[in-house]
Amino acid sequence: MDFLNKAFEQLKDLFFSMTPGSRIIAGLLLVAIVTSVAFLFQSDMFQKDVPLLSGSPIAPADQKAVLAAFASESLDDYEVIGSQVYVPRSKRVDYIAALVKNDALPPDFQDSFTQAVGEASPFESEQHRADRQKVAKEKEMALVLRNMRGIEFASVQYDVEDKGGFPRKKVYTASVVVRPSGSEDLDPKAVKSIQNYIAHSIAGLSTENVSVTDLNTRKTYSGTDNDLASVNDDPYAARKKWFEEHWTDTIQSALRFINGNNVTVNVELDPEMNRIEKGIKYDPRPTPLASMAEKTSEVKKTPINAGQPGLARQAAGANQALAVSQTPTSDQTSESNREKTLAVTNQDYTQKQLASLTPKRVTVSVSIPSQYYREVWYSRNPTPAGQQPKTPDPGELKKIEDETKKTVETTVVTLLPEQAKGEDPYPQVYVWTAPDLPETPTIEPALADTAVAWLATNWQTLATIMFAVVGMMMLRSMLKGSGSSSEAAEPFKLEDPAESKTAAEAKEDKPEDSMQGLLKKRFAQGGGPNLKNELAEMVREDPDTALGILQNWIGSTN
């Protein structure tokens, strides 16, 4: 305490020993220093708040537990901005310790499974173990969905129904509830991704049995919905896009010698998804394998006279025995030939499978800027050195345009599949010239608006620099004032008129390190904190000298 009192007394004596102008300058300099320091501590370089987990995002679903942990430890000096929680830099360790103590750290992948395995007990039932693992799996899948871009909250539940029978049959179903960020709708692509992820995470589950509910729009997407919301899942659209991008890149590469060209390709596909052609072709001339010939002959004898014909002859001799007599006969011989051939017919069996969704028609539109024709004309007609550029001839520009279009059409057609041509030799290619449009000038902001915006952003820095400059100028003024006071005090050095000693002798009698010499310097400099004590001591030692010094000093100040 004594040290502080002495320091205060010294500062007080020093302040009262200054001239009024020096006191004002010192006060203003002190104000400038304090204000500059205040501005510095309010700037961004001394930002006190830092992210709680070193920039790792905290999902809104996990922020409730985090804030509850802060409340339990009476920590309320934080700020929540989006997915970040900012805390004071000096208390960051306390906030993290509160999360650990209350088990409120944001979950990480596999934490649910790790906890489920750690809580296993040999005394629990099989059903209890299965339920615990099921809950852990649901939490893990929900955590994965919450980490998808654009999803703020997610909840997953699935169930298994045993249908019985032989063999036993199980039916799996899953329900997913999500809330997109803000008020956005759930993207159909995200719906398909969620259904695929859940179906592949649970064995036996198909995407048809996974429903996704959007909390923002209150719409449920069922796996059996057969709408056209997801165009990317349409094979026709996907194949069409691929072919168009392929031919666009190919044509642009072939036309890269034309600066500023624009290529647009349209592809029409054959809508047949699958086509298999089968056919059998028979040869009209069979091939013989074996042949067999058979020849037979037959002899037939016929009587020459067989009696009286008619009914009377037959009735008369019906009951009479016929007499056996030698009747002459005639022999008739007949022959027959039969030939049998075994042959096979040649046949061709053809099975052909065609590719699905193949390009049926490809059309191309190519635009060429008119500036390109002028560049070609200037390259063919260079301007001699020291002369003004010539104006292109419209007729020559038209000729260059026709040549370029012909070259482009021929180049593009060779890259496309062959198609039936009519009168137009290039029915698939359309080349046109894009006109030069005047550039819209960019309106630059007015100087006053720019200056105001710049000042609004950097006013604190400018104020700090201004106060620093003012402080430096005040300090320079103080130094100049001290120097002029010292120079003005030099002529009033005390010399004893009664003595006739020279200046050298006086200097030897009163050296600078004596009490009188020191006191003279102190008077010349305007005093100091110990001037009173030094004057009292000099009065005791040499009253006459002290009286002369006081008289000279009082006279110089008046």
XYZ file of C-alpha atoms in Angstrom:
558
model
C 0.000 0.000 0.000
C 2.904 2.324 0.775
C 4.281 1.702 -2.707
C 1.013 2.782 -4.264
C 0.893 5.928 -2.134
C 4.423 6.873 -3.162
C 3.656 6.228 -6.819
C 0.489 8.303 -6.594
C 2.367 11.169 -4.916
C 5.039 11.104 -7.609
C 2.427 11.154 -10.381
C 0.586 13.962 -8.620
C 3.725 16.047 -8.230
C 4.657 15.367 -11.850
C 1.208 16.403 -13.078
C 1.131 19.647 -11.055
C 4.642 20.478 -12.158
C 3.506 20.520 -15.808
C 2.354 23.597 -17.610
C -1.409 23.915 -18.250
C -0.932 23.074 -21.928
C 1.056 19.939 -21.088
C -1.653 18.836 -18.665
C -4.337 19.138 -21.356
C -2.223 17.234 -23.876
C -1.478 14.459 -21.360
C -5.174 14.087 -20.529
C -6.179 13.888 -24.191
C -3.421 11.379 -24.858
C -4.669 9.188 -22.002
C -8.228 9.338 -23.403
C -6.974 8.393 -26.878
C -5.064 5.383 -25.508
C -8.021 4.117 -23.499
C -10.413 4.542 -26.441
C -8.040 2.767 -28.832
C -7.701 -0.179 -26.485
C -11.490 -0.359 -26.153
C -11.896 -0.460 -29.943
C -9.276 -3.163 -30.254
C -11.002 -5.391 -27.747
C -14.313 -4.934 -29.547
C -12.890 -6.064 -32.894
C -13.091 -9.561 -34.342
C -9.518 -10.451 -33.504
C -10.556 -10.802 -29.877
C -13.629 -12.883 -30.592
C -14.439 -14.710 -27.400
C -16.950 -17.251 -28.724
C -15.730 -20.469 -30.388
C -17.603 -23.558 -31.677
C -18.225 -26.065 -28.936
C -16.910 -29.144 -30.782
C -14.279 -27.468 -32.970
C -16.685 -26.883 -35.835
C -18.383 -30.308 -35.875
C -22.112 -29.761 -36.581
C -24.659 -30.657 -33.942
C -27.971 -31.827 -35.370
C -31.089 -30.047 -34.080
C -32.329 -33.378 -32.733
C -29.213 -33.576 -30.518
C -29.218 -29.939 -29.415
C -31.967 -30.537 -26.850
C -29.772 -32.875 -24.828
C -26.834 -30.480 -25.182
C -28.798 -27.489 -23.869
C -30.239 -29.589 -21.044
C -26.705 -30.538 -19.989
C -25.719 -26.842 -19.933
C -28.736 -26.018 -17.792
C -27.933 -28.757 -15.284
C -24.474 -27.218 -14.764
C -25.762 -23.599 -14.700
C -23.959 -22.673 -17.914
C -25.914 -20.081 -19.874
C -23.270 -18.020 -21.687
C -23.703 -19.700 -25.079
C -25.300 -18.986 -28.446
C -26.904 -21.411 -30.901
C -26.495 -20.531 -34.593
C -27.772 -23.174 -36.988
C -25.948 -26.430 -36.285
C -23.225 -24.770 -34.192
C -23.179 -23.936 -30.480
C -20.776 -21.104 -29.615
C -19.359 -20.866 -26.097
C -16.773 -18.560 -24.468
C -13.228 -19.578 -25.261
C -12.199 -19.501 -21.615
C -15.075 -21.816 -20.568
C -15.012 -24.273 -23.448
C -13.587 -27.022 -21.248
C -16.396 -26.550 -18.710
C -19.039 -26.881 -21.397
C -17.513 -30.064 -22.807
C -17.219 -31.495 -19.293
C -20.950 -30.808 -18.801
C -21.738 -32.825 -21.945
C -19.613 -35.741 -20.770
C -21.058 -35.669 -17.262
C -24.668 -35.705 -18.497
C -23.982 -38.151 -21.371
C -25.123 -35.524 -23.887
C -22.357 -35.795 -26.468
C -23.792 -36.058 -29.997
C -23.914 -39.734 -31.009
C -21.466 -41.108 -33.518
C -21.790 -44.027 -35.890
C -21.749 -47.486 -34.269
C -22.340 -46.012 -30.796
C -25.755 -47.649 -30.553
C -24.395 -51.081 -31.463
C -21.465 -50.657 -29.082
C -23.808 -49.785 -26.240
C -26.124 -52.687 -27.049
C -23.243 -55.145 -26.994
C -21.884 -53.680 -23.776
C -25.209 -54.089 -22.002
C -25.500 -57.772 -22.878
C -26.148 -60.092 -19.967
C -26.119 -63.891 -19.832
C -29.301 -63.825 -17.757
C -31.498 -61.924 -20.203
C -33.999 -63.688 -22.383
C -33.583 -64.185 -26.081
C -36.557 -61.923 -26.804
C -35.121 -59.130 -24.667
C -31.777 -59.388 -26.422
C -33.460 -59.263 -29.838
C -35.536 -56.221 -28.858
C -32.450 -54.391 -27.584
C -30.555 -55.077 -30.794
C -33.576 -53.994 -32.832
C -33.752 -50.632 -31.026
C -29.998 -50.129 -31.496
C -30.351 -50.813 -35.214
C -33.215 -48.333 -35.537
C -31.152 -45.635 -33.792
C -28.176 -46.330 -36.035
C -30.238 -46.066 -39.235
C -31.898 -42.855 -37.995
C -28.456 -41.372 -37.255
C -27.294 -42.173 -40.789
C -30.360 -40.487 -42.270
C -29.902 -37.378 -40.095
C -26.409 -36.978 -41.489
C -27.726 -36.847 -45.051
C -27.660 -33.393 -46.576
C -30.969 -31.596 -46.266
C -32.457 -33.830 -43.520
C -32.907 -32.287 -40.086
C -34.664 -35.112 -38.234
C -35.204 -38.815 -38.909
C -36.836 -41.738 -37.147
C -36.844 -45.377 -38.276
C -39.064 -48.242 -37.124
C -39.345 -51.700 -38.609
C -41.298 -54.825 -37.743
C -41.198 -58.530 -38.575
C -44.334 -60.643 -38.834
C -44.097 -64.426 -38.692
C -46.619 -65.919 -41.104
C -45.932 -69.479 -40.015
C -46.450 -72.368 -42.390
C -43.860 -74.677 -43.839
C -41.389 -73.408 -44.588
C -41.810 -70.548 -42.180
C -42.344 -67.199 -43.857
C -41.583 -63.764 -42.413
C -42.816 -60.407 -43.686
C -40.658 -57.309 -43.067
C -42.021 -53.752 -43.099
C -40.346 -50.432 -42.259
C -41.568 -46.891 -41.666
C -39.307 -43.839 -41.934
C -40.249 -40.346 -40.754
C -38.037 -37.435 -41.828
C -38.132 -33.654 -41.601
C -36.201 -31.807 -44.321
C -34.243 -28.702 -43.388
C -36.338 -25.571 -43.114
C -39.622 -25.781 -44.973
C -38.336 -27.626 -48.023
C -40.078 -30.635 -49.566
C -38.438 -34.026 -49.570
C -36.702 -34.632 -52.876
C -37.924 -37.777 -54.715
C -34.281 -38.729 -55.197
C -33.821 -38.634 -51.431
C -36.924 -40.809 -50.992
C -35.477 -43.437 -53.300
C -32.110 -43.294 -51.535
C -33.761 -43.707 -48.131
C -35.816 -46.679 -49.295
C -32.772 -48.376 -50.802
C -30.684 -47.786 -47.678
C -33.319 -49.169 -45.292
C -34.051 -52.162 -47.541
C -30.365 -53.078 -47.781
C -29.824 -52.613 -44.042
C -32.474 -55.160 -43.012
C -32.154 -58.657 -44.438
C -35.330 -59.801 -46.146
C -36.818 -56.318 -46.531
C -37.717 -55.022 -49.978
C -38.124 -51.410 -51.067
C -41.823 -52.008 -51.732
C -42.363 -52.451 -47.983
C -40.566 -49.218 -46.962
C -42.662 -46.072 -46.562
C -41.193 -42.587 -46.116
C -43.198 -39.777 -44.511
C -42.313 -36.112 -44.997
C -43.208 -34.092 -41.893
C -43.125 -30.791 -43.793
C -45.625 -31.742 -46.481
C -47.383 -34.566 -44.565
C -46.969 -36.779 -47.616
C -46.128 -40.467 -47.409
C -44.154 -42.147 -50.177
C -44.912 -45.852 -50.408
C -42.553 -48.300 -52.015
C -45.337 -49.501 -54.271
C -46.036 -46.058 -55.710
C -45.617 -46.292 -59.450
C -45.574 -42.619 -60.287
C -43.229 -40.718 -62.534
C -41.927 -38.418 -59.823
C -38.429 -39.867 -60.024
C -37.399 -39.437 -63.649
C -33.908 -40.722 -62.936
C -35.369 -44.163 -62.230
C -36.916 -44.291 -65.699
C -34.566 -46.328 -67.920
C -35.708 -44.469 -71.020
C -34.862 -41.068 -69.553
C -31.545 -42.258 -68.143
C -30.459 -43.850 -71.441
C -31.633 -40.805 -73.434
C -29.606 -38.473 -71.210
C -26.508 -40.637 -71.539
C -26.654 -40.733 -75.336
C -27.248 -36.983 -75.590
C -24.288 -36.203 -73.319
C -22.104 -38.662 -75.243
C -22.830 -37.136 -78.645
C -22.616 -33.594 -77.295
C -19.090 -34.203 -75.989
C -18.068 -35.933 -79.205
C -19.383 -33.169 -81.473
C -17.951 -30.370 -79.332
C -14.571 -32.065 -79.477
C -14.802 -32.237 -83.272
C -15.848 -28.545 -83.513
C -13.402 -27.121 -80.998
C -11.771 -25.097 -83.791
C -14.861 -22.831 -83.741
C -14.747 -20.484 -80.800
C -18.043 -19.942 -79.021
C -20.015 -22.725 -80.701
C -22.966 -24.260 -78.902
C -24.091 -27.850 -79.540
C -27.519 -29.260 -78.609
C -28.353 -32.924 -79.229
C -31.740 -34.618 -79.124
C -31.966 -38.424 -79.162
C -35.105 -40.442 -79.792
C -34.869 -44.037 -78.583
C -36.656 -47.144 -79.715
C -39.161 -47.735 -76.887
C -38.742 -51.542 -77.021
C -37.210 -52.696 -73.772
C -36.327 -56.196 -75.004
C -36.649 -57.983 -78.333
C -35.742 -61.592 -79.258
C -36.175 -62.867 -82.828
C -36.360 -66.604 -83.577
C -36.684 -68.250 -87.009
C -36.395 -71.645 -88.789
C -35.517 -71.848 -92.478
C -36.011 -75.108 -94.449
C -33.992 -76.173 -97.523
C -36.278 -77.017 -100.465
C -33.908 -79.801 -101.599
C -33.714 -82.547 -98.921
C -30.613 -84.615 -98.456
C -31.079 -88.465 -98.929
C -29.682 -90.645 -96.217
C -30.715 -94.198 -97.376
C -32.742 -95.808 -100.221
C -34.432 -99.258 -100.635
C -35.862 -100.821 -103.851
C -38.366 -103.741 -103.964
C -39.472 -105.666 -107.144
C -42.395 -108.171 -107.231
C -43.948 -110.308 -110.082
C -47.321 -112.163 -110.182
C -48.591 -114.866 -112.718
C -52.344 -115.264 -113.205
C -53.960 -118.169 -115.212
C -57.301 -117.619 -116.895
C -59.384 -120.526 -118.645
C -59.979 -120.028 -122.278
C -63.703 -121.513 -122.390
C -65.645 -121.640 -119.178
C -69.127 -122.769 -120.482
C -72.364 -121.091 -121.336
C -72.828 -117.980 -119.363
C -76.148 -116.838 -117.946
C -78.792 -117.784 -115.417
C -80.230 -120.692 -117.322
C -76.990 -122.528 -117.363
C -76.471 -121.955 -113.729
C -80.027 -123.094 -112.772
C -79.835 -126.237 -114.890
C -76.656 -127.449 -113.424
C -77.137 -126.305 -109.927
C -77.961 -129.766 -108.571
C -75.763 -131.676 -110.935
C -72.256 -132.582 -110.239
C -69.845 -130.812 -112.427
C -67.695 -132.938 -114.463
C -64.024 -132.417 -114.098
C -62.468 -131.860 -117.391
C -59.289 -130.438 -118.678
C -59.978 -126.872 -119.712
C -57.275 -124.812 -121.469
C -56.011 -121.664 -119.579
C -53.964 -118.568 -120.398
C -51.149 -117.160 -118.175
C -50.902 -113.406 -117.352
C -47.765 -112.139 -115.596
C -47.664 -108.740 -113.744
C -44.625 -107.102 -112.188
C -44.401 -104.195 -109.695
C -41.393 -102.160 -108.494
C -41.343 -100.144 -105.252
C -38.493 -97.883 -104.202
C -38.210 -96.274 -100.745
C -35.771 -93.427 -99.955
C -34.952 -92.016 -96.472
C -34.005 -88.303 -96.661
C -33.816 -85.260 -94.341
C -34.591 -81.609 -95.023
C -31.910 -79.020 -94.138
C -33.123 -76.301 -91.746
C -31.502 -73.172 -90.274
C -32.492 -72.130 -86.709
C -31.801 -68.469 -85.865
C -32.259 -66.679 -82.542
C -31.353 -62.985 -82.325
C -31.630 -60.681 -79.295
C -31.556 -56.935 -79.965
C -30.334 -54.250 -77.601
C -33.017 -52.338 -75.749
C -33.636 -48.590 -75.970
C -31.314 -48.039 -78.915
C -31.143 -44.629 -80.642
C -33.781 -44.353 -83.311
C -33.204 -40.790 -84.454
C -30.528 -38.253 -83.518
C -30.799 -34.563 -84.378
C -28.204 -31.897 -83.692
C -28.399 -28.113 -83.548
C -25.167 -26.117 -83.784
C -24.996 -22.361 -83.299
C -21.984 -20.379 -84.503
C -21.413 -16.782 -83.395
C -21.172 -14.286 -86.227
C -18.001 -12.942 -84.656
C -16.260 -16.155 -85.763
C -16.737 -15.266 -89.441
C -15.095 -11.889 -88.913
C -12.198 -13.535 -87.108
C -11.708 -15.882 -90.091
C -11.848 -12.917 -92.478
C -9.239 -10.985 -90.474
C -6.990 -14.060 -90.365
C -7.170 -14.273 -94.140
C -6.750 -10.524 -94.612
C -4.258 -9.395 -91.980
C -3.921 -5.665 -91.390
C -0.489 -4.288 -92.355
C 1.532 -2.731 -89.583
C 0.738 0.912 -88.972
C -2.618 0.863 -90.798
C -6.182 0.872 -89.570
C -8.081 -2.451 -89.667
C -10.238 -2.883 -92.736
C -13.972 -3.367 -92.651
C -14.950 -6.924 -93.722
C -16.805 -7.228 -97.007
C -20.380 -8.561 -96.428
C -20.148 -10.746 -99.513
C -16.955 -12.396 -98.323
C -18.435 -12.860 -94.851
C -21.434 -14.616 -96.419
C -19.104 -16.896 -98.341
C -17.180 -17.756 -95.169
C -20.472 -18.444 -93.391
C -21.634 -20.871 -96.092
C -18.286 -22.666 -96.095
C -18.324 -23.000 -92.329
C -21.879 -24.346 -92.236
C -21.054 -26.903 -94.927
C -17.982 -28.044 -93.011
C -19.911 -28.348 -89.759
C -22.737 -30.320 -91.355
C -20.335 -32.758 -92.992
C -18.361 -33.188 -89.767
C -21.400 -33.787 -87.579
C -23.155 -36.207 -89.944
C -20.146 -38.527 -89.952
C -20.475 -38.855 -86.158
C -24.174 -39.770 -86.148
C -25.836 -43.104 -86.978
C -26.846 -43.469 -90.611
C -30.447 -42.663 -91.381
C -32.620 -42.535 -94.470
C -32.084 -39.312 -96.335
C -34.536 -37.391 -98.420
C -33.979 -34.309 -100.468
C -32.005 -32.688 -97.674
C -28.579 -34.362 -97.527
C -28.219 -33.352 -93.871
C -31.635 -33.938 -92.293
C -30.177 -34.490 -88.859
C -28.068 -31.350 -88.543
C -29.198 -27.756 -88.288
C -26.494 -25.085 -88.278
C -27.405 -21.468 -87.633
C -25.624 -18.215 -86.951
C -26.070 -16.548 -83.582
C -26.312 -12.759 -83.964
C -24.071 -10.416 -82.048
C -26.003 -8.774 -79.253
C -24.777 -5.557 -77.687
C -23.288 -6.112 -74.296
C -25.353 -4.722 -71.486
C -23.126 -2.319 -69.583
C -22.700 -3.127 -65.953
C -23.874 -0.242 -63.838
C -21.167 0.445 -61.339
C -22.252 1.661 -57.924
C -21.820 5.332 -57.223
C -18.727 6.467 -55.405
C -20.797 7.744 -52.499
C -22.540 4.375 -52.072
C -19.225 2.533 -52.217
C -17.677 4.903 -49.713
C -20.599 4.569 -47.307
C -20.515 0.779 -47.535
C -16.770 0.738 -46.987
C -17.029 3.049 -43.998
C -19.803 0.933 -42.488
C -17.509 -2.081 -42.641
C -14.222 -0.488 -41.564
C -15.236 2.396 -39.296
C -13.783 0.747 -36.218
C -10.388 0.319 -37.860
C -10.415 3.908 -39.085
C -11.353 5.181 -35.629
C -8.511 3.226 -34.056
C -6.012 4.593 -36.589
C -7.304 8.136 -36.048
C -6.933 7.916 -32.281
C -3.451 6.474 -32.684
C -2.453 9.358 -34.988
C -3.906 11.936 -32.592
C -2.016 10.332 -29.734
C 1.247 10.439 -31.690
C 0.715 14.117 -32.515
C 0.009 14.916 -28.865
C 3.124 13.077 -27.783
C 5.171 14.995 -30.351
C 3.727 18.283 -29.051
C 4.662 17.325 -25.499
C 8.215 16.489 -26.513
C 8.559 19.821 -28.332
C 7.169 21.656 -25.311
C 9.684 19.977 -22.988
C 12.562 20.845 -25.307
C 11.589 24.549 -25.522
C 11.230 24.747 -21.743
C 14.736 23.378 -21.276
C 16.185 25.849 -23.773
C 14.367 28.748 -22.149
C 15.702 27.818 -18.711
C 19.351 27.836 -19.774
C 19.944 31.663 -19.480
C 18.777 31.707 -15.877
C 21.557 29.574 -14.462
C 22.777 31.065 -11.185
C 26.123 32.856 -11.087
C 27.483 34.642 -8.025
C 28.234 38.293 -9.097
C 30.547 38.826 -6.178
C 32.965 36.293 -7.423
C 35.183 36.991 -10.408
C 35.877 33.423 -11.252
C 35.683 32.269 -14.793
C 33.081 29.874 -16.040
C 35.577 27.047 -15.885
C 36.453 27.850 -12.285
C 32.769 28.093 -11.374
C 32.205 24.772 -12.993
C 34.998 23.242 -10.962
C 33.660 24.787 -7.722
C 30.065 23.668 -8.468
C 30.194 20.413 -10.410
C 27.079 19.084 -12.079
C 26.786 16.258 -9.602
C 26.689 18.561 -6.562
C 23.449 19.409 -4.801
C 23.445 22.949 -6.194
C 24.019 21.782 -9.757
C 21.292 19.218 -9.565
C 18.900 21.749 -8.108
C 19.681 24.232 -10.891
C 18.829 21.576 -13.481
C 15.631 20.721 -11.714
C 14.562 24.373 -11.662
C 15.492 24.774 -15.285
C 13.415 21.706 -16.226
C 10.347 22.905 -14.436
C 10.555 21.042 -11.171
C 9.924 17.430 -10.183
C 8.348 15.256 -7.552
C 11.310 15.623 -5.058
C 11.948 19.351 -5.596
C 10.637 20.325 -2.162
C 12.955 17.955 -0.310
C 15.950 18.932 -2.431
C 15.246 22.646 -1.864
C 14.958 22.157 1.905
C 18.255 20.292 1.990
C 19.968 23.016 -0.068
C 18.609 25.734 2.218
C 20.220 23.965 5.171
C 23.534 23.582 3.394
C 23.784 26.885 1.456
C 20.955 29.358 2.145
C 22.409 32.161 -0.044
C 22.684 30.002 -3.132
C 19.198 28.635 -2.637
C 17.821 32.171 -2.315
C 19.483 33.248 -5.555
C 18.188 30.261 -7.448
C 14.650 30.910 -6.238
C 14.834 34.568 -7.220
C 16.063 33.748 -10.724
C 13.467 31.007 -11.210
C 10.614 33.229 -10.011
C 11.755 36.008 -12.314
C 11.966 33.676 -15.336
C 8.490 32.297 -14.811
C 6.992 35.791 -14.561
